[in-house]
Structures are given as structure tokens and as C-alpha cells.
PDB file of C-alpha atoms in Angstrom:
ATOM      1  CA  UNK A   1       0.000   0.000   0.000  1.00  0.00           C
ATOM      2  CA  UNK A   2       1.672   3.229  -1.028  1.00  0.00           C
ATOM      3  CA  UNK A   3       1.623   5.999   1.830  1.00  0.00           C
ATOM      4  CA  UNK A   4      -0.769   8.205   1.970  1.00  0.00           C
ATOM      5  CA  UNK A   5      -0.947  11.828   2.572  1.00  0.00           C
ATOM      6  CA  UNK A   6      -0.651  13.502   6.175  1.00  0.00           C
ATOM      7  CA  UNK A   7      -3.520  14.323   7.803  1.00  0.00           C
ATOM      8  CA  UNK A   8      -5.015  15.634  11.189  1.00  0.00           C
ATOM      9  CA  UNK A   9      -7.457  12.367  10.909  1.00  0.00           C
ATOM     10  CA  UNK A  10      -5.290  10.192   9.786  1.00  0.00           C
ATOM     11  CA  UNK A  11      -5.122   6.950  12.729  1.00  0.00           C
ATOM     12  CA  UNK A  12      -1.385   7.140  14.872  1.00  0.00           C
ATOM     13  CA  UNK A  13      -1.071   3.536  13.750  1.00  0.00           C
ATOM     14  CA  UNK A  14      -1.541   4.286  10.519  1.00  0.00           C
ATOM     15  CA  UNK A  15       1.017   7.097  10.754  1.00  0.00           C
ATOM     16  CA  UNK A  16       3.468   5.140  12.669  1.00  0.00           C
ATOM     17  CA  UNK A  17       3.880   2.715  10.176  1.00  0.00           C
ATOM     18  CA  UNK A  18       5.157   5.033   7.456  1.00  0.00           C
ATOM     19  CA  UNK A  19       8.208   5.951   7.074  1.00  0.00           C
ATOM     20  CA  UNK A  20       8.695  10.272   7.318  1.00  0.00           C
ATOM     21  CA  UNK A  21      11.987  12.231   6.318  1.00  0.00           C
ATOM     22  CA  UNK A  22      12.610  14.486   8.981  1.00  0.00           C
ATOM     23  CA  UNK A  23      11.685  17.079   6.256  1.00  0.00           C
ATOM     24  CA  UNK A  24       8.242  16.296   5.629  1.00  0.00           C
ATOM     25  CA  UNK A  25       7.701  15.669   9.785  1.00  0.00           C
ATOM     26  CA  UNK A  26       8.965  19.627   9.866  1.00  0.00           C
ATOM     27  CA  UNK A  27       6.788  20.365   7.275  1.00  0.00           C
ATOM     28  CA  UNK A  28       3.535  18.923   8.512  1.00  0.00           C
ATOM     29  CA  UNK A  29       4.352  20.192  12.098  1.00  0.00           C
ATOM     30  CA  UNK A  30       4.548  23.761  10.598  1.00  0.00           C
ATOM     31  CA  UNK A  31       1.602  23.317   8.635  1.00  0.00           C
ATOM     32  CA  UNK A  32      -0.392  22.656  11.469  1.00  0.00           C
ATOM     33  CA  UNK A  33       1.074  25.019  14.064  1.00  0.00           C
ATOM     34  CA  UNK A  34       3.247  22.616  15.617  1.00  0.00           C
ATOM     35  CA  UNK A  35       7.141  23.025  17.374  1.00  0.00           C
ATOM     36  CA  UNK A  36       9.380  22.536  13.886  1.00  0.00           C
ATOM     37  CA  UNK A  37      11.877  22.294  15.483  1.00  0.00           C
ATOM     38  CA  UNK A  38      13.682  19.195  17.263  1.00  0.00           C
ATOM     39  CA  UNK A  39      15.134  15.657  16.365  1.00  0.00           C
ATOM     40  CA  UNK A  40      12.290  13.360  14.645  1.00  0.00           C
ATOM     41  CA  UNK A  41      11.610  11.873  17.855  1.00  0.00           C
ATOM     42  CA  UNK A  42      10.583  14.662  19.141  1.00  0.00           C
ATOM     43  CA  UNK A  43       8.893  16.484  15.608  1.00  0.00           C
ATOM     44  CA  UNK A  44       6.802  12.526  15.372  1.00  0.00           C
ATOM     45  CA  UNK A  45       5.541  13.068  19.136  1.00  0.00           C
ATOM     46  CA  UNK A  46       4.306  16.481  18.386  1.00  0.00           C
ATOM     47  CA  UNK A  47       2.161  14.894  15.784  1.00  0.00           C
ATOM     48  CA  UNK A  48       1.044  12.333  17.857  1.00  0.00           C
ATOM     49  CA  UNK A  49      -0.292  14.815  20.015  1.00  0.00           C
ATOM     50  CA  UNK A  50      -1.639  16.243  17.499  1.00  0.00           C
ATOM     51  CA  UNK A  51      -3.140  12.822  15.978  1.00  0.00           C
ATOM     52  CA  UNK A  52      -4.601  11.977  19.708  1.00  0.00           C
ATOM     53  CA  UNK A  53      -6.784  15.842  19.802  1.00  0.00           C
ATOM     54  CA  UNK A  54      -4.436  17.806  22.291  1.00  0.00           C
ATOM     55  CA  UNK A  55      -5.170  20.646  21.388  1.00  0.00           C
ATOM     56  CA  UNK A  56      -1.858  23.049  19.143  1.00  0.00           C
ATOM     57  CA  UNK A  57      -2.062  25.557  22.014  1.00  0.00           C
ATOM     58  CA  UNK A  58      -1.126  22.884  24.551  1.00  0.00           C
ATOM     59  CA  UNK A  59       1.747  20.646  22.500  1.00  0.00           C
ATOM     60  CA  UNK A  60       4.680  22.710  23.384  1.00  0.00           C
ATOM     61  CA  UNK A  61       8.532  22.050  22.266  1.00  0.00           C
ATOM     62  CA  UNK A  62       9.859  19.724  24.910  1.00  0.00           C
ATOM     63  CA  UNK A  63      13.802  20.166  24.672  1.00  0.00           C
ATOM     64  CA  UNK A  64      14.922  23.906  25.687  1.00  0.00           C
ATOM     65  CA  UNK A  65      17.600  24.315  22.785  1.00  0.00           C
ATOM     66  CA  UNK A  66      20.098  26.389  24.428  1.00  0.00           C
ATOM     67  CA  UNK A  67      22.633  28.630  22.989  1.00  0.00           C
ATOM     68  CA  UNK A  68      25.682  27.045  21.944  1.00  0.00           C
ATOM     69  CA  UNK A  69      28.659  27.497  24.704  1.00  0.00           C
ATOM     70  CA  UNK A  70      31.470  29.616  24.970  1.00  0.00           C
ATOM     71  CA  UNK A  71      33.084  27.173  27.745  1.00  0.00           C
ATOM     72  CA  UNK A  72      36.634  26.649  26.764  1.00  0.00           C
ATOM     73  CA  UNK A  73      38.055  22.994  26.303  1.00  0.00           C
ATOM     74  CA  UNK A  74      40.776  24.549  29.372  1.00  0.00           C
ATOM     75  CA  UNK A  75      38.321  24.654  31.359  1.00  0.00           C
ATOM     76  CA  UNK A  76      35.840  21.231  31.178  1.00  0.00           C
ATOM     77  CA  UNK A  77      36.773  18.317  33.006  1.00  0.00           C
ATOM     78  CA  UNK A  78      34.599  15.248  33.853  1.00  0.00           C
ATOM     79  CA  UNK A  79      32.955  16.845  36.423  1.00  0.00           C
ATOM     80  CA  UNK A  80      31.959  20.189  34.240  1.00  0.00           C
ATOM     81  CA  UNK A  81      28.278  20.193  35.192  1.00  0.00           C
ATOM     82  CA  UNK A  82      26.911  20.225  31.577  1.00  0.00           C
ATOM     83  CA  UNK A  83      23.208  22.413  31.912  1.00  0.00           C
ATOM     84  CA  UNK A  84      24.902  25.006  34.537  1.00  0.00           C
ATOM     85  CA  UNK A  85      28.418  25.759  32.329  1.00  0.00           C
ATOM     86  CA  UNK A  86      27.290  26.336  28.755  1.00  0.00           C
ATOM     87  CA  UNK A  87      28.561  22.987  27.938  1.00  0.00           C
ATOM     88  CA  UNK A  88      27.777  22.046  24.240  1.00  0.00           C
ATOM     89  CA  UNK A  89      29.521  19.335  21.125  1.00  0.00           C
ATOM     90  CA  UNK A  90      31.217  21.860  19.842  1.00  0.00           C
ATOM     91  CA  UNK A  91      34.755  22.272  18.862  1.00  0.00           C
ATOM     92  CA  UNK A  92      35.601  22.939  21.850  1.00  0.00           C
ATOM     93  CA  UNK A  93      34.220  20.223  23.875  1.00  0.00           C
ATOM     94  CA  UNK A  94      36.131  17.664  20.872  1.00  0.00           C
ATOM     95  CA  UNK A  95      39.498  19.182  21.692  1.00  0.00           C
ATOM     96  CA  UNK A  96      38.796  18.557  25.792  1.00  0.00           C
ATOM     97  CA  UNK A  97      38.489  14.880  24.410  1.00  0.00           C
ATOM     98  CA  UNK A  98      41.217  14.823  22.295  1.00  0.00           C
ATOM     99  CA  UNK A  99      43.371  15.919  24.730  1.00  0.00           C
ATOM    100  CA  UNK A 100      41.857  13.620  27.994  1.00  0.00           C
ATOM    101  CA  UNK A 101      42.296  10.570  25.800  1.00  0.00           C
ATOM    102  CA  UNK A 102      45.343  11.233  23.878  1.00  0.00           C
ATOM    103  CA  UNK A 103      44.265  11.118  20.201  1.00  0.00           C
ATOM    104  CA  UNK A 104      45.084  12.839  16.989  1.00  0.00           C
ATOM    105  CA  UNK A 105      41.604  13.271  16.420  1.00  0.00           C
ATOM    106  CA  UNK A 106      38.268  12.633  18.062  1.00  0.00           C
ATOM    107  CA  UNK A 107      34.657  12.942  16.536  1.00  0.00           C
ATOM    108  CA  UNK A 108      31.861  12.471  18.810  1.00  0.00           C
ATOM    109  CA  UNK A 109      29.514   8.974  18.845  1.00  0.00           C
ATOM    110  CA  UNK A 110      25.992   8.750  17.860  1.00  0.00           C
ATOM    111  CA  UNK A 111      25.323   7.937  21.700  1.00  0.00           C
ATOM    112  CA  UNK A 112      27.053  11.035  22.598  1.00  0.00           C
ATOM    113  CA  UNK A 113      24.761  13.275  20.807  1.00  0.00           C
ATOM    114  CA  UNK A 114      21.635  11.260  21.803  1.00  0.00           C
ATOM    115  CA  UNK A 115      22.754  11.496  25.681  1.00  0.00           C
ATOM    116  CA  UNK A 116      23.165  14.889  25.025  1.00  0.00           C
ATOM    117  CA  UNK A 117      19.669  15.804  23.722  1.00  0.00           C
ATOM    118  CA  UNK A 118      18.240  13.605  26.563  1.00  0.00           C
ATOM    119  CA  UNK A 119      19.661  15.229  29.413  1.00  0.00           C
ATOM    120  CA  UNK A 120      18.425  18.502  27.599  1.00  0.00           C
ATOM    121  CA  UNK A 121      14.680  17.398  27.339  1.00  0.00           C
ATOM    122  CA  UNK A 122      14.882  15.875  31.193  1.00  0.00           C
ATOM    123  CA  UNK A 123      16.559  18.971  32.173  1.00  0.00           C
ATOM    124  CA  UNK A 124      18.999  16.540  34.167  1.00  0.00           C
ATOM    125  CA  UNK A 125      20.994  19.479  36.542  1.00  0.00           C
ATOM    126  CA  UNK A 126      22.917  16.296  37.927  1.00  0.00           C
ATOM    127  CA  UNK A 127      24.803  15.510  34.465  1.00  0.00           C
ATOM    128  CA  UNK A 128      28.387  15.816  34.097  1.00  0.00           C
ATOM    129  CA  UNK A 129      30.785  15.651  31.068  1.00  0.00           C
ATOM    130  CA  UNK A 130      31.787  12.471  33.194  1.00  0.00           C
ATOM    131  CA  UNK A 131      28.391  10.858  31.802  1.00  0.00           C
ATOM    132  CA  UNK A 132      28.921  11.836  28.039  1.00  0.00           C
ATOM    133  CA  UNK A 133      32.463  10.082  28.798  1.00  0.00           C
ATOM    134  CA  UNK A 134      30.831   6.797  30.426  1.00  0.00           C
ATOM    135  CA  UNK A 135      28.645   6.156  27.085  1.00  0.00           C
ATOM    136  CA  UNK A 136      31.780   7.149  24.552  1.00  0.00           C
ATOM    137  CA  UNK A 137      34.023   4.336  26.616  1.00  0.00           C
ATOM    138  CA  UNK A 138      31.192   1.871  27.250  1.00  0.00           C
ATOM    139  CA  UNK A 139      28.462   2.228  24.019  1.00  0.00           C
ATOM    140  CA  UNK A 140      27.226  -1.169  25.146  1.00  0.00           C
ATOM    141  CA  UNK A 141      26.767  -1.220  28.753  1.00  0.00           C
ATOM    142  CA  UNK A 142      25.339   2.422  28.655  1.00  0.00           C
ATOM    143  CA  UNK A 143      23.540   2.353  25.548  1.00  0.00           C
ATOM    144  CA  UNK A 144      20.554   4.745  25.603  1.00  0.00           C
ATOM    145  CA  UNK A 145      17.597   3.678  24.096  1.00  0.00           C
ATOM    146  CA  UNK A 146      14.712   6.076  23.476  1.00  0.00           C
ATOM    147  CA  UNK A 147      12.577   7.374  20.736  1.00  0.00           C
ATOM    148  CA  UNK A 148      14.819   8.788  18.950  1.00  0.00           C
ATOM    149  CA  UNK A 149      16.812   5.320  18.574  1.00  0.00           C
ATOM    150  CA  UNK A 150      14.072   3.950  16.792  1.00  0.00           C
ATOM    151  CA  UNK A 151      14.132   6.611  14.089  1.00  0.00           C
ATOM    152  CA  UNK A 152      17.681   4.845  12.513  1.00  0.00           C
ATOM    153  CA  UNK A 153      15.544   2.531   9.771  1.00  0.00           C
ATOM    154  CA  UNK A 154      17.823   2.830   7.257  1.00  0.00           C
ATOM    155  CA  UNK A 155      21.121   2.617   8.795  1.00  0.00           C
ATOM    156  CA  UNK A 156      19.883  -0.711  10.634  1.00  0.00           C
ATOM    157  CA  UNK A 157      18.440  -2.182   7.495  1.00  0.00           C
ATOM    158  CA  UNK A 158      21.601  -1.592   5.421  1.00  0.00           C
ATOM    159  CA  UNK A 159      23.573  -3.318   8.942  1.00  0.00           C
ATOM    160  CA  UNK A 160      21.114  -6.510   8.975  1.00  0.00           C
ATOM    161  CA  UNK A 161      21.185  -7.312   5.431  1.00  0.00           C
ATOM    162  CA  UNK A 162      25.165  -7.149   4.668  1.00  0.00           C
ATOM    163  CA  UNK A 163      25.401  -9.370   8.140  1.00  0.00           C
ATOM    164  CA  UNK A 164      22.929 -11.680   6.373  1.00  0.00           C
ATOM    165  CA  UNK A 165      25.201 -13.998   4.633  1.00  0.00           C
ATOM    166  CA  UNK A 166      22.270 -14.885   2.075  1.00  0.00           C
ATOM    167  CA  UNK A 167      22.868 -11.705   0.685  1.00  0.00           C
ATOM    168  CA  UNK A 168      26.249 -11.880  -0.596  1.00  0.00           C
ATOM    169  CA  UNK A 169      24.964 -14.136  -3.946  1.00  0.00           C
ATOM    170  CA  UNK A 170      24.704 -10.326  -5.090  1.00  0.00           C
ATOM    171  CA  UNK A 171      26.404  -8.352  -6.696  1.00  0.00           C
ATOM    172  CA  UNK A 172      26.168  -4.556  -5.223  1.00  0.00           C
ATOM    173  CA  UNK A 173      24.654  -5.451  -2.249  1.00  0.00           C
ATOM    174  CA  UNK A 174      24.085  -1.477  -1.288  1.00  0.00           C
ATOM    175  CA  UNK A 175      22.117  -1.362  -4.070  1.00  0.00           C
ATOM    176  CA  UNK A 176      19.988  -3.981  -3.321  1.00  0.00           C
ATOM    177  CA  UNK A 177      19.780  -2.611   0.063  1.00  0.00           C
ATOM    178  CA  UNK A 178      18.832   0.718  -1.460  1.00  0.00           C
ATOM    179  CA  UNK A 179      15.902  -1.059  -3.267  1.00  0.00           C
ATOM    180  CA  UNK A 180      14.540  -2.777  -0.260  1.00  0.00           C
ATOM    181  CA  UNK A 181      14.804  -0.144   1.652  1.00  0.00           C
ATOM    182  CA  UNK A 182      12.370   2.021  -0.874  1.00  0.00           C
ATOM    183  CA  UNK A 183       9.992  -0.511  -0.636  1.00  0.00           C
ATOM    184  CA  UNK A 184       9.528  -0.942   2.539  1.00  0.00           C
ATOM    185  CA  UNK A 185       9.821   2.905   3.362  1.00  0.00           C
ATOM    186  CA  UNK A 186       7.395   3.218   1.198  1.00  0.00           C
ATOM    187  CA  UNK A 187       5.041   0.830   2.721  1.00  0.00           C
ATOM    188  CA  UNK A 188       3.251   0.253   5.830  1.00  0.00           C
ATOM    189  CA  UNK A 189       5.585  -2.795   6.517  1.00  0.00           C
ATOM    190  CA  UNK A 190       7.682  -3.046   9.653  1.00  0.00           C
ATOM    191  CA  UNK A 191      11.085  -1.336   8.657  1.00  0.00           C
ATOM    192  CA  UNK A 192      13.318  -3.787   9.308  1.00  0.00           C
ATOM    193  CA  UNK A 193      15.236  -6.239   6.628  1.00  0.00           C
ATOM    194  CA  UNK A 194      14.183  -9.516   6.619  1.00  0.00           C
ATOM    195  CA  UNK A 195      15.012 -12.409   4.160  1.00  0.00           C
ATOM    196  CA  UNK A 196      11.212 -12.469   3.010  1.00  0.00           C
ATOM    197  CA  UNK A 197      12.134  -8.933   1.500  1.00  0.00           C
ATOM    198  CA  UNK A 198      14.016 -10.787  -0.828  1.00  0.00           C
ATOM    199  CA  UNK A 199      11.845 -13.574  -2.188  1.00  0.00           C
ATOM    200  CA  UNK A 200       8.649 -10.636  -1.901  1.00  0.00           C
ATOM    201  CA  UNK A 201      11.013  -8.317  -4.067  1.00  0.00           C
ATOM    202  CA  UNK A 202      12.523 -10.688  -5.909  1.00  0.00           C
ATOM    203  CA  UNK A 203      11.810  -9.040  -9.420  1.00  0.00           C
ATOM    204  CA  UNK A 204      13.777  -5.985  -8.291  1.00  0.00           C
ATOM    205  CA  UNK A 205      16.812  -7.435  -7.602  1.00  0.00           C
ATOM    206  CA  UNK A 206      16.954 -10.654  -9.676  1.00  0.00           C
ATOM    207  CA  UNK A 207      19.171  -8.972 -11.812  1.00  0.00           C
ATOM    208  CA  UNK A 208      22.088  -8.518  -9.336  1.00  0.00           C
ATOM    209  CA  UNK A 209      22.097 -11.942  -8.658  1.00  0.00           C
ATOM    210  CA  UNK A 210      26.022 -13.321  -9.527  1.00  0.00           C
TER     211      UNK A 210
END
């Protein structure tokens, strides 16, 4: 079933099973009044709000975005409370890193930036650079899950189907990826790879069979 259009009557099951670039979810949010603003986590539950009758006046924008610090990498350490200094990703914050851990470089981790934004909406006054640090060292064992998580189809499609060893009887596997992926995005299926994608698909791809 191809998606359909966005609207205010539209059932949150029936939204939630389509797949929305974060472009459109800004989009419809400022079509309707809504915070446009926000990671799509946060621009879907707006619309869920929206979707379940709250009325626009009450859905308000549930992460304070703060103004980017001017704290200086001399002077964070791990116990730099992050909300009360200014604390932000920034350049500033990466060369504080580079220099604590001894690299030639350092680029922040997806669970970085999504501890970040978390202890922003929770307005967490307890958090320190220290727990930033604990989920850069220890993805795994501090792994934060949340809404936002969830919003990663693509990149965890593309990472199931090149660990499927089935897959490798073709030949540009990202393609083929690329192709799945369209059809199910497009789709009210679950977006997830599975190997029934290939035998449902199977005229797609058939041609980059070796």
C-alpha cells in the first residue's frame, strides 16, 4: 500500500507505520502550528499529540535548545556540570576529548549526541561531562535507548542485510539494500530487513544476482 498523505485524521497507527523524512515531519508540524523544530523523535511526538486531539495551544517544544557554549576545552573536566556551564559538542568540547584521551583526532559517537539531547529534554541538573564520557568508553553497557533510537531505519536495514550472509549471492549489495529499503519505506511494513524482503522483491533485484 503506497503511503498516503498527512492528515489531522489520519489513525497514529496508521502514521506510525510510514516511514517520514525528517523534512516532511517539519513540514507537517509547521503546517499545522506545531514546534518545527527538534530531532524526529521529538517532531513525530508532536504529531502524535496532534493525531490523539491535544489541542496546538497545549503541544509545546519539549527540549529547551540552548545557545551554543562559549566554555573553553581549558576549562571542562569530567565533572563540568553540563546544563549550569554552557557545555555544548562543539569544537571545543572535541578538543577537551582529544586531549583527555590522547588522540590525533576525536569525533563524537551517535550515543554522545543522543545522551546529550536527553539530558536537555529531562533537564537533568545532575549531568556531568563524566556521563557523556561513560557512554563514549562503554556504548554497550550504557547504551541509551529512546525514541529517537528507533528513528535509525535505514542505517539498521543496510547493517542486517550485509550481516545476512544470504545476501552476498549479489552483486552490489548497497544497491539492493537501497531497493529494499524504498519498498519498505514506502510501505506500511515493519522497517526492518528480513530475508522475506528478498523472495517478496525478488523481481527488483533478480538482476544482481552473480
Amino acid at each position: 500500500m503506497a503511503r498516503p498523505d498527512f492528515n489531522k485524521n489520519m489513525r497514529i497507527k496508521d502514521f506510525q507505520s510510514y516511514y517520514w523524512y525528517k523534512t516532511e515531519l517539519q513540514q507537517i508540524c509547521k503546517r499545522h502550528s506545531l514546534p518545527a523544530t527538534g530531532t524526529k523523535a521529538e517532531l513525530t511526538a508532536y504529531i502524535i499529540k496532534l493525531l490523539t486531539g491535544i489541542p496546538v495551544s497545549n503541544i509545546k517544544t519539549t527540549r529547551t535548545i540552548r545557545r551554543k557554549g562559549t566554555l573553553k576545552a581549558s576549562s571542562i573536566t569530567p565533572n563540568t556540570n553540563i546544563l549550569a556551564s554552557g557545555f555544548s559538542l562543539n569544537n571545543e568540547a572535541r578538543a577537551f576529548f582529544k586531549a583527555y584521551y590522547g588522540l590525533s583526532q576525536f569525533s563524537f559517537k551517535k550515543s554522545m549526541a543522543i545522551k546529550m539531547r536527553a539530558i536537555e529534554t529531562t533537564q537533568d541538573k545532575t549531568a556531568t561531562v563524566k556521563d557523556l564520557m561513560d557512554v563514549y568508553e562503554h556504548p554497550y553497557e550504557n547504551l541509551v535507548t529512546n525514541a529517537e533510537e528507533q528513528t535509525y531505519q535505514w542505517n539498521d536495514i543496510v547493517k542486517t542485510f550485509m550481516a545476512d550472509d544470504y545476501t552476498k549471492v549479489y552483486r552490489e549489495r548497497m544497491t539492493v539494500a537501497s531497493i529494499l529499503w524504498a519498498r519498505v519505506r514506502d510501505s506500511n511494513q515493519p522497517k526492518h530487513y528480513s530475508q522475506g524482503l528478498l523472495k517478496q522483491y525478488q523481481s527488483d533485484i533478480r538482476q544482481y544476482l552473480s
